GROMACS .gro file of C-alpha atoms in nm:
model
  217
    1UNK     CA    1  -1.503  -3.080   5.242
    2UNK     CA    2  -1.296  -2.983   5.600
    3UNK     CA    3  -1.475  -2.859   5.889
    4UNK     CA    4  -1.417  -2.509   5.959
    5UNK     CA    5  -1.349  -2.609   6.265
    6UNK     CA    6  -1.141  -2.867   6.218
    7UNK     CA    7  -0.878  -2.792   6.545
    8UNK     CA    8  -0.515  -2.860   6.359
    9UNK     CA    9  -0.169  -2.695   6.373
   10UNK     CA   10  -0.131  -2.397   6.171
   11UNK     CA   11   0.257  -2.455   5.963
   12UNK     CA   12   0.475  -2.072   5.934
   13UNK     CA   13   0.241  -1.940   6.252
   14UNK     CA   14   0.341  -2.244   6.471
   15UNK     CA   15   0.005  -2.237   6.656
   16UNK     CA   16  -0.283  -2.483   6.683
   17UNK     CA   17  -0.601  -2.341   6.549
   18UNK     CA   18  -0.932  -2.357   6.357
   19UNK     CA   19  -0.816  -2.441   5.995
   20UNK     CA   20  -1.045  -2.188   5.853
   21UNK     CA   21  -0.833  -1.915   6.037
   22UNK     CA   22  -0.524  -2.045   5.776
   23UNK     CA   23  -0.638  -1.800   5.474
   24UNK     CA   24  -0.647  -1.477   5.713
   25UNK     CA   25  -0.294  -1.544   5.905
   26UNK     CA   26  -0.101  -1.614   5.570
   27UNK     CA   27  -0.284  -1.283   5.448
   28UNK     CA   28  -0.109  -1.100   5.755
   29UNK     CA   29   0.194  -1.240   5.831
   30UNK     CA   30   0.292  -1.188   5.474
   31UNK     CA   31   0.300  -1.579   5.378
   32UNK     CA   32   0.453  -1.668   5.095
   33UNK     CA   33   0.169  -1.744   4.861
   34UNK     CA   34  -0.064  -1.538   5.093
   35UNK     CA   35  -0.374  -1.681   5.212
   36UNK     CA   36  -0.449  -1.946   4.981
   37UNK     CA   37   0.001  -2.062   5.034
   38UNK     CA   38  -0.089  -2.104   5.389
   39UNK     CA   39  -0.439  -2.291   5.363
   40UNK     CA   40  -0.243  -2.522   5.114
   41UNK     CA   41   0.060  -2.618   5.348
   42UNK     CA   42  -0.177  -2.651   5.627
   43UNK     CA   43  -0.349  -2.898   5.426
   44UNK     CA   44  -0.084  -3.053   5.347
   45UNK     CA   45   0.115  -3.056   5.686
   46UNK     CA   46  -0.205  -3.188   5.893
   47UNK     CA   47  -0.387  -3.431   5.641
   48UNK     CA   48  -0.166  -3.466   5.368
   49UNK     CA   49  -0.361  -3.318   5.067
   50UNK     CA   50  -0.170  -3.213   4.817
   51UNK     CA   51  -0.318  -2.842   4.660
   52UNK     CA   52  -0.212  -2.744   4.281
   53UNK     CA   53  -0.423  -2.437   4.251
   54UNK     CA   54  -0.687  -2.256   4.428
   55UNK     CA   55  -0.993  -2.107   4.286
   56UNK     CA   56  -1.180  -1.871   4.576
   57UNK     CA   57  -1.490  -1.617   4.567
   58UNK     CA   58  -1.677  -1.436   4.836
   59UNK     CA   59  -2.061  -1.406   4.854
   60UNK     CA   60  -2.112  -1.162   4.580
   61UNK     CA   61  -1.894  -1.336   4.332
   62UNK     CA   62  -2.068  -1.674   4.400
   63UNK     CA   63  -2.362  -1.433   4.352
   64UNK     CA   64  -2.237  -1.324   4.016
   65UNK     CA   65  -2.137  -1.695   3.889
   66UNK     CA   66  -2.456  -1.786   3.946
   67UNK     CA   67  -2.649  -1.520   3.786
   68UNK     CA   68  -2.393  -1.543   3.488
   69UNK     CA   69  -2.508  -1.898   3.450
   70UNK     CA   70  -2.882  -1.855   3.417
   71UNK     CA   71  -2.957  -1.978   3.766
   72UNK     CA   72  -2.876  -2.406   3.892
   73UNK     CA   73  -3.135  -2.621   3.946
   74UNK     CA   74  -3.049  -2.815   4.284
   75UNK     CA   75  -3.203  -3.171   4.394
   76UNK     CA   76  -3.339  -3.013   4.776
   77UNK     CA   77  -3.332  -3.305   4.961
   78UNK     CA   78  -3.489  -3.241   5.296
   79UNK     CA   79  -3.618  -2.922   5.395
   80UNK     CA   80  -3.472  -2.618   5.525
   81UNK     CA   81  -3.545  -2.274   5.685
   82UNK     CA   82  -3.315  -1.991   5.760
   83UNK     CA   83  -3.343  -1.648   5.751
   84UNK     CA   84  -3.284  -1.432   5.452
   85UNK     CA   85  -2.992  -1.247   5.477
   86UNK     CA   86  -3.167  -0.916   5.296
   87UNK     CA   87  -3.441  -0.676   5.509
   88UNK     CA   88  -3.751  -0.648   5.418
   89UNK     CA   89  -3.927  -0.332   5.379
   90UNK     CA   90  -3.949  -0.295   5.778
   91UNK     CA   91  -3.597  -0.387   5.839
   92UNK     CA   92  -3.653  -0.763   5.931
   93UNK     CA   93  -3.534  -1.075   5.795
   94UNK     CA   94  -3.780  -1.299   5.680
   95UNK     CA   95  -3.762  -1.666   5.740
   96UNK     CA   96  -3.732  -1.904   5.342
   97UNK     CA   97  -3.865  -2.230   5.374
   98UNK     CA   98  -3.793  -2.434   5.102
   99UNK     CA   99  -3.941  -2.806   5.072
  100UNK     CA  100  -3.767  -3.131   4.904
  101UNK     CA  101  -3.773  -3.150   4.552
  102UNK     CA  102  -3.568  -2.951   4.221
  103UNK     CA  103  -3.544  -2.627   4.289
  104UNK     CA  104  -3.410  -2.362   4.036
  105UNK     CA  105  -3.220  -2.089   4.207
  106UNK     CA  106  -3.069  -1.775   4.114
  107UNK     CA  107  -2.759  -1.644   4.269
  108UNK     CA  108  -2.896  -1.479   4.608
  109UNK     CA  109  -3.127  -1.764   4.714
  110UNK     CA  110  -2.772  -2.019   4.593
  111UNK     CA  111  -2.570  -1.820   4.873
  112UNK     CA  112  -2.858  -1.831   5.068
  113UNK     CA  113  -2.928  -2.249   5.018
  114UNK     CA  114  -2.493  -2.317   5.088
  115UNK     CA  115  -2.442  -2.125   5.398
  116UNK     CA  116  -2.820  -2.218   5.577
  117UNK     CA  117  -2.767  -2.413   5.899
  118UNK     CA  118  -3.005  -2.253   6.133
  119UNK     CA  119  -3.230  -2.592   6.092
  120UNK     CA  120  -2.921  -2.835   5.974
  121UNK     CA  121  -2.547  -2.921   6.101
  122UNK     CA  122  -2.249  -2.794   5.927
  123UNK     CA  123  -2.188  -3.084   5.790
  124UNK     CA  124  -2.515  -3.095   5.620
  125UNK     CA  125  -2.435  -2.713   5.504
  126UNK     CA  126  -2.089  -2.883   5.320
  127UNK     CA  127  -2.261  -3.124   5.134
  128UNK     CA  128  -2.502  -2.856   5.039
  129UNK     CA  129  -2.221  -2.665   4.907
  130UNK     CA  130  -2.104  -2.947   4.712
  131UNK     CA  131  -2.419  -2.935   4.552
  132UNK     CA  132  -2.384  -2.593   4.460
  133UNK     CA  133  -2.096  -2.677   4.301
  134UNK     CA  134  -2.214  -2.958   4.117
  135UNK     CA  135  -2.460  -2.749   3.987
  136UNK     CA  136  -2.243  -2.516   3.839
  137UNK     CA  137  -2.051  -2.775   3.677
  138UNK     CA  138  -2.359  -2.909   3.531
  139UNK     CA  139  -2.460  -2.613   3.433
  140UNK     CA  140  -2.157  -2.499   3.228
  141UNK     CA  141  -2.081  -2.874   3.063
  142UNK     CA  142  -2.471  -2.877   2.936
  143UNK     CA  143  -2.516  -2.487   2.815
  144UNK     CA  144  -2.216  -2.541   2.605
  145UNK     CA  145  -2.070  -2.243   2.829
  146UNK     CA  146  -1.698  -2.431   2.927
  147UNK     CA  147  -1.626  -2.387   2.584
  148UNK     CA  148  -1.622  -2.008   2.629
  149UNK     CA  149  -1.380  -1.970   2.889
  150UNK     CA  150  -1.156  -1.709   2.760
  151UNK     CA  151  -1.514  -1.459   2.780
  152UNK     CA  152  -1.598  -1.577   3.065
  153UNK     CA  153  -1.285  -1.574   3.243
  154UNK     CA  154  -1.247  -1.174   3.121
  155UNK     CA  155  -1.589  -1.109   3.266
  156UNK     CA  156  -1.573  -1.297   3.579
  157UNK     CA  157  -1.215  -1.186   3.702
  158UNK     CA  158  -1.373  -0.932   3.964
  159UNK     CA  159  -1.587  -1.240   4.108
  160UNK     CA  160  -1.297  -1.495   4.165
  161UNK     CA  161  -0.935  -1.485   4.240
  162UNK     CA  162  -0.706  -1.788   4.105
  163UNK     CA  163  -0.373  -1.921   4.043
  164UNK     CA  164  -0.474  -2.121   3.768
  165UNK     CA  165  -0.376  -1.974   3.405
  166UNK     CA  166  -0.583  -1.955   3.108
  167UNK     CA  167  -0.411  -2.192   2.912
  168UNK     CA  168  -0.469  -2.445   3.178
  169UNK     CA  169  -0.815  -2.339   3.237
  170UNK     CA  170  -0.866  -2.450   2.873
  171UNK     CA  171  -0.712  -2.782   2.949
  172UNK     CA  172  -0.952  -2.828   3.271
  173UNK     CA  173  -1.276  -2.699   3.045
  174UNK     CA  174  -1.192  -2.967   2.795
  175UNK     CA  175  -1.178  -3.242   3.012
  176UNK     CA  176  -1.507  -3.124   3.246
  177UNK     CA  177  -1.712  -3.143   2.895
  178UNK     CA  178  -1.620  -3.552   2.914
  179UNK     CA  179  -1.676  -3.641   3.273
  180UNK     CA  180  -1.984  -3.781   3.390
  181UNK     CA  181  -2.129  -3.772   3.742
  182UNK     CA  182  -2.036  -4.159   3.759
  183UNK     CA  183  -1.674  -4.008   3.732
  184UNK     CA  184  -1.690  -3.792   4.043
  185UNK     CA  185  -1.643  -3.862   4.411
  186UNK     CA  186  -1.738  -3.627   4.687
  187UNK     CA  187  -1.573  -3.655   5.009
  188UNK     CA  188  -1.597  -3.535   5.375
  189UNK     CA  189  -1.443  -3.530   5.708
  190UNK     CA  190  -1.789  -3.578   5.880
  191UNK     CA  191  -1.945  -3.563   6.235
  192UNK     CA  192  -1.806  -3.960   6.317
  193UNK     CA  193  -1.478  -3.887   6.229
  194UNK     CA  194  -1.469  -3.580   6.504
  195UNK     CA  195  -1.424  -3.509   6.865
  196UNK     CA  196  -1.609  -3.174   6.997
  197UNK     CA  197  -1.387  -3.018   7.251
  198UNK     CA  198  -1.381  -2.650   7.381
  199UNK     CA  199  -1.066  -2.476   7.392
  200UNK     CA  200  -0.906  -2.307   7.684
  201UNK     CA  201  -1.008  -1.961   7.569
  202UNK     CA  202  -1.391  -2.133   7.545
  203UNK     CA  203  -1.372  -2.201   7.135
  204UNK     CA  204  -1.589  -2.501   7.043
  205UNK     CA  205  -1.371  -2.696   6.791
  206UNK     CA  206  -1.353  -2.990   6.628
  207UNK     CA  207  -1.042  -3.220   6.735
  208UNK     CA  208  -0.937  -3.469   6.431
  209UNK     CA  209  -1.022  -3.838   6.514
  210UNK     CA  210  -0.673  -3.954   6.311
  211UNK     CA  211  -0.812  -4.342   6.297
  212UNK     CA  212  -1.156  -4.211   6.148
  213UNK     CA  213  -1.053  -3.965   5.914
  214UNK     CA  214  -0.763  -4.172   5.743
  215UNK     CA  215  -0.965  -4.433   5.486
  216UNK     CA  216  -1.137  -4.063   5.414
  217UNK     CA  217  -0.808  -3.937   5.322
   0.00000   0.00000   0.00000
């Protein structure tokens, strides 16, 4: 996982910025690959990771790829409260507490569980998302469902946008059915391995701490 606001320069816009603004510059400056061509060089330019293909949803289709899957059960490891991002009846947002344990969540309360930080860092909110996506994977290797990827990939085209083909996809579903967790390293650029400025327009940013970051990398 990289900070969203991870301070590094931006390659083809020749500026220094937040990394997470990458995606909307290469979308309007007409960079060649778009969004995702611009978060990939930037990647590559400022820590050297190399991108072959992107796989990217918004809120609704994380939503949806949830849902699709029955729900994830998640290992909660410390609790959390945020508010809901849905009104109740009288047009307020409830606060969702949820305590330590496994917790079985459907898509809404999934979106709601990765972007929570009201009581947590970021940085807690990345592993979190990890988690989400751990639970996917989990999900799809033990319901037999990675074996069905060319139905699921005609149904779930509205909730993701890719560069990967199907033919690949196939290759990638066969080899997720044989890893184990064991198998799988998580990574991120955490809270020792930054410096918190504020930029000259008043931004608070994250400047990269080159000596920390590099075993990371």
């Amino acid at each position: 996982s990289v900070p969203r606001d991870l301070y590094v320069y931006i390659p083809g816009v020749d500026t220094m910025s937040r990394i997470n603004f990458a995606d909307y510059w290469g979308e309007a400056y007409g960079y060649e690959g778009g969004g995702p061509g611009l978060v990939r060089d930037t990647l590559m330019y400022n820590l050297g990771i190399r991108v072959d293909h992107y796989v990217r949803t918004n809120f609704d289709g994380l939503i949806g790829i949830v849902d699709t899957l029955g729900g994830v059960d998640i290992p909660v490891h410390c609790g959390i409260s945020d508010h809901w991002p849905y009104p109740d009846e009288n047009g307020e947002y409830p606060i969702l507490t949820m305590q330590p344990g496994i917790r079985h969540m459907d898509g809404e309360t999934a979106l709601w569980y990765a972007r929570s930080r009201l009581t947590t860092s970021v940085f807690s909110r990345e592993r979190r998302q990890q988690q989400v996506l751990q639970a996917l994977w989990h999900k799809g290797r033990d319901a037999g469902m990675l074996t069905q990827v060319p139905a699921l990939w005609k149904q779930g085209q509205d909730m993701v946008q890719t560069d990967l083909p199907l033919a690949e996809m196939l290759e990638l579903a066969q080899i997720a059915l044989t890893i184990d967790d064991q198998n799988v390293r998580f990574y991120n650029i955490g809270l020792g391995m930054l410096n918190p400025w504020t930029t000259p327009y008043g931004g608070a940013v994250f400047l990269p701490n080159w000596e920390n970051i590099q075993p990371v990398l």
